[in-house]
Amino acid sequence: MKTIFRIAKTELRTLFYSPIAWFLMIVFLIQCGATYLGVMEAIARDQDAGGKFFGSVGEFVFLSNRGVLGGVMRNLYLYIPLLTMGLISRETSSGTIKLLYTSPIRVREIVFGKFLAMMIYSLLLVMIFGIFVTSSMFQIKSPDTGMLFSAMLGLYLLLCAYSAIGLFMSCLTTYQVVAAVCTFVMIGLLSYVGTLWQDIAFVRNLTYFLSISGRTGNMLLGLITSKDVIYFLAIVYLFLGLSIYKLKAGMESKPAIVKTGRYAFVIVSTLAVGYFSSIPSMVGYYDASRGKQRTLTPNAQKIIKELGDAPLEVTAYNNLLGRHWDLGSPDSYNRNLGRWEPYTRFKHNIELKTVLYYDSSYENPGMYRYYQGKTLDQIAKQYADSRDLSMDQFKTPAEMRKVINLKPELNRYVMQLKYKGKTTFLRVFDDNQEWPGETEVSAAFKRLLQAKMPKIVFLTGHLERSINKLGDREYKVLTNLTTFRNSLLNQGFNVDTLSLESQDIPTDISALVLADPKVAITTAGMEKLQRYVNNGGNLLVAGEPGKQAILNPFLRQLGVQLMDGILVQTSKDLQPELITPYLTATVASFYPALAHSHHDSAMASMPRATALSYSDTGAFTIKPLLVTDIRNCWLKKDNLVTDSAEVVFLPERGDERKSFATAVSLTRKINNKEQRIIVTGDADFMGNAELQRFNLRNANFVFNTALFSWLSYGEFPIDSTRPKPEDTAVLLTKDQVKFLRIIYLWVLPGILLAFGAILLIRRKRK
């Protein structure tokens, strides 16, 4: 061991007696400092202007594409080869390697000593990065120290892995520049190898293990896993082992089969370690982030625990002609393993399968127009040829229909979960995230566990809004559109329709919805509705301007009325009949996602709404959920005409200006439970058009989810919200950042430069 330390000391002396080591440290310091201060200054300027940062400042400063580690990781491979290129090649080219061979020093001591020197130098680079981590403790409000220290560990392990690679490449040639180039190539190969031979199950597991790409991703975010740590240790073992046997081959006369066997042993043992360390049941996890941000929420963990030890089979059906083909293509298998890893961490026997097929794509109805004169088989063949795929991999439409009918799922990428004979679908969605989140996955798990899901029934028979149409005013997006993440179906609810005229209202439903009836409900239907309310059933009533006469007789018993007239709101860009009331604190308490958001500035959009009047003196406790802004919204009593002149407030014609409620909640205790009712002065806020209106402050889909969560007593959606980040501000002004720029970019590099220059000058004099 003493010999290893002596060699390391000698190597460090050689390293620091050359300008390159000092130069790289200074460049690394300046790069980290410039990136750190650039991001901090941007946030400080925004704060000085009165802005607020929504999210984690620490993650943005260190982990974003603009952040410190984001920039460092992209360029890190440029540093180490310049240091390692001369570790062995310098000894070989100068002839000193022969002296080492004839000395009593063992080859492994030479390799370990030189690698130890690089470990120490790597530690110095991490300490430089640590300057900014330490600074953040005083310059960022409540930084997530666990995540930052985990990121430092990931940075150090990556540096050590690069050093081991560079050491081996230095053994292969006497030319230092060639050794550096070979190191670049090897790092690039290890980054690319994870994409090779992905259609061969056993091989893809090995190549995925060898891939260095993304290996620090979990640690940068605060999640330390045994398989990632073992990977870096295995890479170090692999290249140090190869280095030892390469040097031994130069001093021993052994048969080629012996030399080859040594290399094979190192490679095979590395792959074996990697294969077994990646088995889900063998992986250990430590979440160092604050609030366990990289771990499933307690609700999701509880549901997985309820699944017990029975296996869960996940079969992905992937249509060659579908728009989400890339999610289930052969080379996406390991990416999908990563997507499922948060769940396999707690349930090891989740088995992933993929079935490839081709069939008509309902998302591309004009497909045959682009391939005129070609059959479906010919189109699929052309698609497969363009992707270098064999048609033997795909099931035909006829073969697929014998297995499963995916027409209701639009023949798109979908996962079927199978557990104890029960099955359910887990879908991908047409949004930026695409993949199902923790809430959707947990809801699918829950469907496998319980026979009865909360059921929302929509009344029909009086020209109410339809849950099966995609028109602007209808409700398919809200209820059962499979491609919409926030539809009730994907959030864990069952939805159905019911006619009051021909059917009785079931007693086991979660809530009944009466949305904008356009004709009066018959006496028999009203009696059924009245009986349901009297028995304590939960209800949502959505009215519209002009329909007061239809709903007010029924609502009178609840203490709520739709007021005469229509609400108008002045706006430079929007029609006056489109109002945007604010969400109240009451509705924020309905759903954790709202409680954890900035609900005080969130708005719902309501085209053509009327105000609600209510009296909180009856059996129900009534609270407003949406309220208008008195500054720009009023209730217009006469007809609203928007195509002839600007709409103005006319009190002489009965117009009223005050803060109106457009949605209220009603509660009372009955039959040993809390009855919950919601009344709104608009039915379009649940319509397809409003749920797809692109506006950052439009909270319609979250508001709707909150309402149905409250009506089902919070059973669904599964709460997967996490605590708000605490590091939401920097404790610096832009002028203080300018001062720190002098310290970090001039003073500290200047000190390093001066220290290095003095050391080199003194060395030269000696």
Short mmCIF file of N, CA and C in Angstrom, two decimals, residues 391-484:
data_model
loop_
_atom_site.label_atom_id
_atom_site.label_comp_id
_atom_site.label_asym_id
_atom_site.label_seq_id
_atom_site.Cartn_x
_atom_site.Cartn_y
_atom_site.Cartn_z
N MET A 391 -41.08 -7.86 -41.25
CA MET A 391 -42.52 -8.03 -41.06
C MET A 391 -42.84 -9.24 -40.19
N ASP A 392 -41.88 -10.13 -40.03
CA ASP A 392 -42.09 -11.30 -39.18
C ASP A 392 -42.28 -10.91 -37.72
N GLN A 393 -41.85 -9.70 -37.35
CA GLN A 393 -41.98 -9.23 -35.97
C GLN A 393 -43.41 -8.80 -35.63
N PHE A 394 -44.24 -8.60 -36.66
CA PHE A 394 -45.53 -7.96 -36.45
C PHE A 394 -46.69 -8.94 -36.65
N LYS A 395 -47.68 -8.81 -35.78
CA LYS A 395 -48.93 -9.56 -35.95
C LYS A 395 -49.81 -8.82 -36.96
N THR A 396 -50.50 -9.57 -37.77
CA THR A 396 -51.43 -8.98 -38.72
C THR A 396 -52.70 -8.55 -38.00
N PRO A 397 -53.53 -7.71 -38.64
CA PRO A 397 -54.80 -7.32 -38.00
C PRO A 397 -55.66 -8.52 -37.59
N ALA A 398 -55.70 -9.54 -38.45
CA ALA A 398 -56.52 -10.72 -38.12
C ALA A 398 -55.96 -11.45 -36.91
N GLU A 399 -54.64 -11.56 -36.83
CA GLU A 399 -54.01 -12.23 -35.68
C GLU A 399 -54.24 -11.43 -34.40
N MET A 400 -54.19 -10.11 -34.50
CA MET A 400 -54.38 -9.28 -33.31
C MET A 400 -55.80 -9.39 -32.77
N ARG A 401 -56.78 -9.46 -33.66
CA ARG A 401 -58.16 -9.50 -33.20
C ARG A 401 -58.48 -10.80 -32.47
N LYS A 402 -57.69 -11.83 -32.73
CA LYS A 402 -57.85 -13.07 -31.97
C LYS A 402 -57.29 -12.92 -30.56
N VAL A 403 -56.36 -11.98 -30.40
CA VAL A 403 -55.74 -11.75 -29.09
C VAL A 403 -56.53 -10.72 -28.29
N ILE A 404 -56.82 -9.58 -28.94
CA ILE A 404 -57.50 -8.47 -28.24
C ILE A 404 -58.05 -7.50 -29.27
N ASN A 405 -59.16 -6.86 -28.95
CA ASN A 405 -59.76 -5.86 -29.82
C ASN A 405 -59.34 -4.47 -29.32
N LEU A 406 -58.49 -3.81 -30.10
CA LEU A 406 -57.97 -2.51 -29.69
C LEU A 406 -58.66 -1.36 -30.43
N LYS A 407 -59.75 -1.65 -31.12
CA LYS A 407 -60.46 -0.58 -31.81
C LYS A 407 -60.97 0.49 -30.84
N PRO A 408 -61.54 0.11 -29.67
CA PRO A 408 -61.95 1.15 -28.72
C PRO A 408 -60.79 2.02 -28.24
N GLU A 409 -59.56 1.49 -28.33
CA GLU A 409 -58.37 2.25 -27.94
C GLU A 409 -57.72 2.93 -29.15
N LEU A 410 -58.47 2.98 -30.27
CA LEU A 410 -58.05 3.67 -31.49
C LEU A 410 -56.82 3.04 -32.14
N ASN A 411 -56.55 1.78 -31.80
CA ASN A 411 -55.39 1.07 -32.36
C ASN A 411 -54.08 1.84 -32.15
N ARG A 412 -53.97 2.48 -31.01
CA ARG A 412 -52.75 3.23 -30.70
C ARG A 412 -51.99 2.52 -29.60
N TYR A 413 -50.82 3.03 -29.27
CA TYR A 413 -50.00 2.41 -28.24
C TYR A 413 -50.75 2.41 -26.92
N VAL A 414 -50.88 1.23 -26.33
CA VAL A 414 -51.58 1.11 -25.05
C VAL A 414 -50.98 -0.05 -24.28
N MET A 415 -50.99 0.06 -22.97
CA MET A 415 -50.48 -1.01 -22.11
C MET A 415 -51.65 -1.69 -21.40
N GLN A 416 -51.65 -3.00 -21.44
CA GLN A 416 -52.66 -3.77 -20.72
C GLN A 416 -52.02 -4.36 -19.47
N LEU A 417 -52.60 -4.02 -18.31
CA LEU A 417 -52.10 -4.54 -17.04
C LEU A 417 -52.93 -5.75 -16.65
N LYS A 418 -52.25 -6.82 -16.27
CA LYS A 418 -52.93 -8.05 -15.90
C LYS A 418 -52.46 -8.49 -14.52
N TYR A 419 -53.44 -8.70 -13.62
CA TYR A 419 -53.11 -9.04 -12.23
C TYR A 419 -54.22 -9.93 -11.67
N LYS A 420 -53.86 -11.13 -11.29
CA LYS A 420 -54.82 -12.09 -10.73
C LYS A 420 -56.07 -12.24 -11.60
N GLY A 421 -55.86 -12.35 -12.89
CA GLY A 421 -56.97 -12.56 -13.81
C GLY A 421 -57.72 -11.30 -14.21
N LYS A 422 -57.45 -10.17 -13.57
CA LYS A 422 -58.10 -8.91 -13.92
C LYS A 422 -57.20 -8.12 -14.87
N THR A 423 -57.82 -7.37 -15.75
CA THR A 423 -57.06 -6.56 -16.71
C THR A 423 -57.61 -5.14 -16.74
N THR A 424 -56.75 -4.21 -17.08
CA THR A 424 -57.17 -2.83 -17.32
C THR A 424 -56.15 -2.20 -18.24
N PHE A 425 -56.53 -1.08 -18.86
CA PHE A 425 -55.63 -0.40 -19.78
C PHE A 425 -54.94 0.78 -19.09
N LEU A 426 -53.70 0.98 -19.45
CA LEU A 426 -52.94 2.15 -19.05
C LEU A 426 -52.50 2.83 -20.34
N ARG A 427 -52.89 4.08 -20.52
CA ARG A 427 -52.74 4.74 -21.80
C ARG A 427 -51.63 5.79 -21.80
N VAL A 428 -51.19 6.14 -23.01
CA VAL A 428 -50.34 7.31 -23.19
C VAL A 428 -51.23 8.42 -23.75
N PHE A 429 -50.76 9.67 -23.66
CA PHE A 429 -51.65 10.80 -23.91
C PHE A 429 -51.06 11.78 -24.91
N ASP A 430 -51.94 12.57 -25.49
CA ASP A 430 -51.53 13.53 -26.51
C ASP A 430 -51.16 14.86 -25.86
N ASP A 431 -50.13 14.83 -25.04
CA ASP A 431 -49.62 16.06 -24.44
C ASP A 431 -48.10 15.99 -24.44
N ASN A 432 -47.45 16.99 -23.90
CA ASN A 432 -45.99 17.03 -23.93
C ASN A 432 -45.36 15.91 -23.13
N GLN A 433 -46.01 15.48 -22.08
CA GLN A 433 -45.45 14.44 -21.22
C GLN A 433 -45.63 13.05 -21.82
N GLU A 434 -46.72 12.83 -22.51
CA GLU A 434 -47.08 11.58 -23.18
C GLU A 434 -47.28 10.41 -22.20
N TRP A 435 -46.22 10.05 -21.46
CA TRP A 435 -46.26 8.86 -20.62
C TRP A 435 -47.18 9.08 -19.42
N PRO A 436 -47.91 8.05 -19.00
CA PRO A 436 -48.78 8.20 -17.82
C PRO A 436 -47.97 8.56 -16.58
N GLY A 437 -48.50 9.46 -15.78
CA GLY A 437 -47.82 9.87 -14.56
C GLY A 437 -48.21 8.99 -13.39
N GLU A 438 -47.72 9.35 -12.23
CA GLU A 438 -47.95 8.55 -11.02
C GLU A 438 -49.44 8.44 -10.71
N THR A 439 -50.19 9.50 -10.95
CA THR A 439 -51.63 9.48 -10.67
C THR A 439 -52.34 8.48 -11.57
N GLU A 440 -52.03 8.50 -12.86
CA GLU A 440 -52.69 7.60 -13.80
C GLU A 440 -52.30 6.14 -13.56
N VAL A 441 -51.01 5.90 -13.28
CA VAL A 441 -50.56 4.53 -13.02
C VAL A 441 -51.21 4.00 -11.74
N SER A 442 -51.27 4.84 -10.71
CA SER A 442 -51.88 4.41 -9.45
C SER A 442 -53.36 4.12 -9.63
N ALA A 443 -54.04 4.92 -10.46
CA ALA A 443 -55.46 4.66 -10.73
C ALA A 443 -55.65 3.32 -11.43
N ALA A 444 -54.74 3.00 -12.36
CA ALA A 444 -54.83 1.71 -13.06
C ALA A 444 -54.59 0.56 -12.08
N PHE A 445 -53.61 0.71 -11.18
CA PHE A 445 -53.37 -0.31 -10.16
C PHE A 445 -54.61 -0.50 -9.29
N LYS A 446 -55.24 0.62 -8.96
CA LYS A 446 -56.42 0.55 -8.09
C LYS A 446 -57.56 -0.18 -8.78
N ARG A 447 -57.69 -0.02 -10.09
CA ARG A 447 -58.72 -0.76 -10.83
C ARG A 447 -58.51 -2.26 -10.74
N LEU A 448 -57.24 -2.67 -10.68
CA LEU A 448 -56.95 -4.09 -10.57
C LEU A 448 -57.27 -4.62 -9.17
N LEU A 449 -57.28 -3.73 -8.20
CA LEU A 449 -57.45 -4.16 -6.81
C LEU A 449 -58.90 -4.15 -6.35
N GLN A 450 -59.69 -3.22 -6.85
CA GLN A 450 -61.05 -3.12 -6.32
C GLN A 450 -62.07 -3.23 -7.45
N ALA A 451 -63.13 -3.98 -7.17
CA ALA A 451 -64.15 -4.24 -8.18
C ALA A 451 -65.00 -2.99 -8.44
N LYS A 452 -65.20 -2.18 -7.42
CA LYS A 452 -66.11 -1.03 -7.54
C LYS A 452 -65.31 0.26 -7.54
N MET A 453 -65.41 1.00 -8.63
CA MET A 453 -64.76 2.30 -8.75
C MET A 453 -65.82 3.39 -8.61
N PRO A 454 -65.44 4.58 -8.20
CA PRO A 454 -66.43 5.66 -8.10
C PRO A 454 -67.07 5.92 -9.47
N LYS A 455 -68.38 6.02 -9.47
CA LYS A 455 -69.13 6.13 -10.72
C LYS A 455 -69.85 7.47 -10.80
N ILE A 456 -69.63 8.17 -11.90
CA ILE A 456 -70.30 9.44 -12.14
C ILE A 456 -71.32 9.23 -13.25
N VAL A 457 -72.57 9.54 -12.98
CA VAL A 457 -73.65 9.31 -13.93
C VAL A 457 -74.16 10.66 -14.44
N PHE A 458 -74.26 10.79 -15.77
CA PHE A 458 -74.74 12.02 -16.42
C PHE A 458 -76.17 11.78 -16.93
N LEU A 459 -77.08 12.66 -16.55
CA LEU A 459 -78.48 12.51 -16.95
C LEU A 459 -78.68 12.86 -18.42
N THR A 460 -79.58 12.13 -19.07
CA THR A 460 -79.94 12.39 -20.46
C THR A 460 -81.47 12.41 -20.59
N GLY A 461 -81.92 12.74 -21.78
CA GLY A 461 -83.36 12.73 -22.03
C GLY A 461 -83.98 14.10 -22.11
N HIS A 462 -83.21 15.16 -21.76
CA HIS A 462 -83.75 16.53 -21.80
C HIS A 462 -82.79 17.44 -22.56
N LEU A 463 -82.11 16.85 -23.56
CA LEU A 463 -81.14 17.57 -24.40
C LEU A 463 -79.95 18.09 -23.59
N GLU A 464 -79.56 17.32 -22.56
CA GLU A 464 -78.39 17.70 -21.78
C GLU A 464 -77.10 17.50 -22.60
N ARG A 465 -75.99 17.96 -22.07
CA ARG A 465 -74.70 17.80 -22.74
C ARG A 465 -74.35 16.31 -22.83
N SER A 466 -73.74 15.92 -23.94
CA SER A 466 -73.44 14.51 -24.20
C SER A 466 -71.99 14.19 -23.80
N ILE A 467 -71.81 13.00 -23.22
CA ILE A 467 -70.45 12.57 -22.86
C ILE A 467 -69.82 11.73 -23.97
N ASN A 468 -70.50 11.60 -25.10
CA ASN A 468 -69.99 10.75 -26.18
C ASN A 468 -69.74 11.52 -27.47
N LYS A 469 -69.80 12.85 -27.41
CA LYS A 469 -69.58 13.67 -28.60
C LYS A 469 -68.40 14.61 -28.37
N LEU A 470 -67.76 15.00 -29.49
CA LEU A 470 -66.58 15.86 -29.42
C LEU A 470 -66.87 17.30 -29.82
N GLY A 471 -68.15 17.68 -29.90
CA GLY A 471 -68.48 19.07 -30.18
C GLY A 471 -67.98 19.99 -29.08
N ASP A 472 -67.86 21.27 -29.38
CA ASP A 472 -67.28 22.23 -28.44
C ASP A 472 -68.00 22.24 -27.09
N ARG A 473 -69.34 22.07 -27.11
CA ARG A 473 -70.12 22.21 -25.88
C ARG A 473 -70.35 20.87 -25.17
N GLU A 474 -69.88 19.78 -25.77
CA GLU A 474 -70.14 18.46 -25.19
C GLU A 474 -69.04 18.09 -24.19
N TYR A 475 -69.17 16.87 -23.60
CA TYR A 475 -68.35 16.53 -22.43
C TYR A 475 -67.45 15.31 -22.60
N LYS A 476 -67.18 14.90 -23.82
CA LYS A 476 -66.38 13.68 -24.00
C LYS A 476 -64.96 13.85 -23.46
N VAL A 477 -64.35 15.01 -23.68
CA VAL A 477 -62.98 15.24 -23.18
C VAL A 477 -62.93 15.09 -21.67
N LEU A 478 -63.88 15.66 -20.99
CA LEU A 478 -63.92 15.59 -19.53
C LEU A 478 -64.13 14.16 -19.04
N THR A 479 -64.96 13.40 -19.73
CA THR A 479 -65.42 12.13 -19.16
C THR A 479 -64.66 10.91 -19.63
N ASN A 480 -64.58 10.67 -20.93
CA ASN A 480 -64.06 9.38 -21.37
C ASN A 480 -63.19 9.43 -22.61
N LEU A 481 -62.61 10.58 -22.94
CA LEU A 481 -61.67 10.65 -24.05
C LEU A 481 -60.37 9.97 -23.63
N THR A 482 -60.07 8.84 -24.24
CA THR A 482 -58.93 8.03 -23.78
C THR A 482 -57.60 8.73 -23.97
N THR A 483 -57.51 9.67 -24.91
CA THR A 483 -56.23 10.32 -25.20
C THR A 483 -55.97 11.54 -24.32
N PHE A 484 -56.94 11.90 -23.45
CA PHE A 484 -56.80 13.08 -22.60
C PHE A 484 -56.47 12.63 -21.18
#
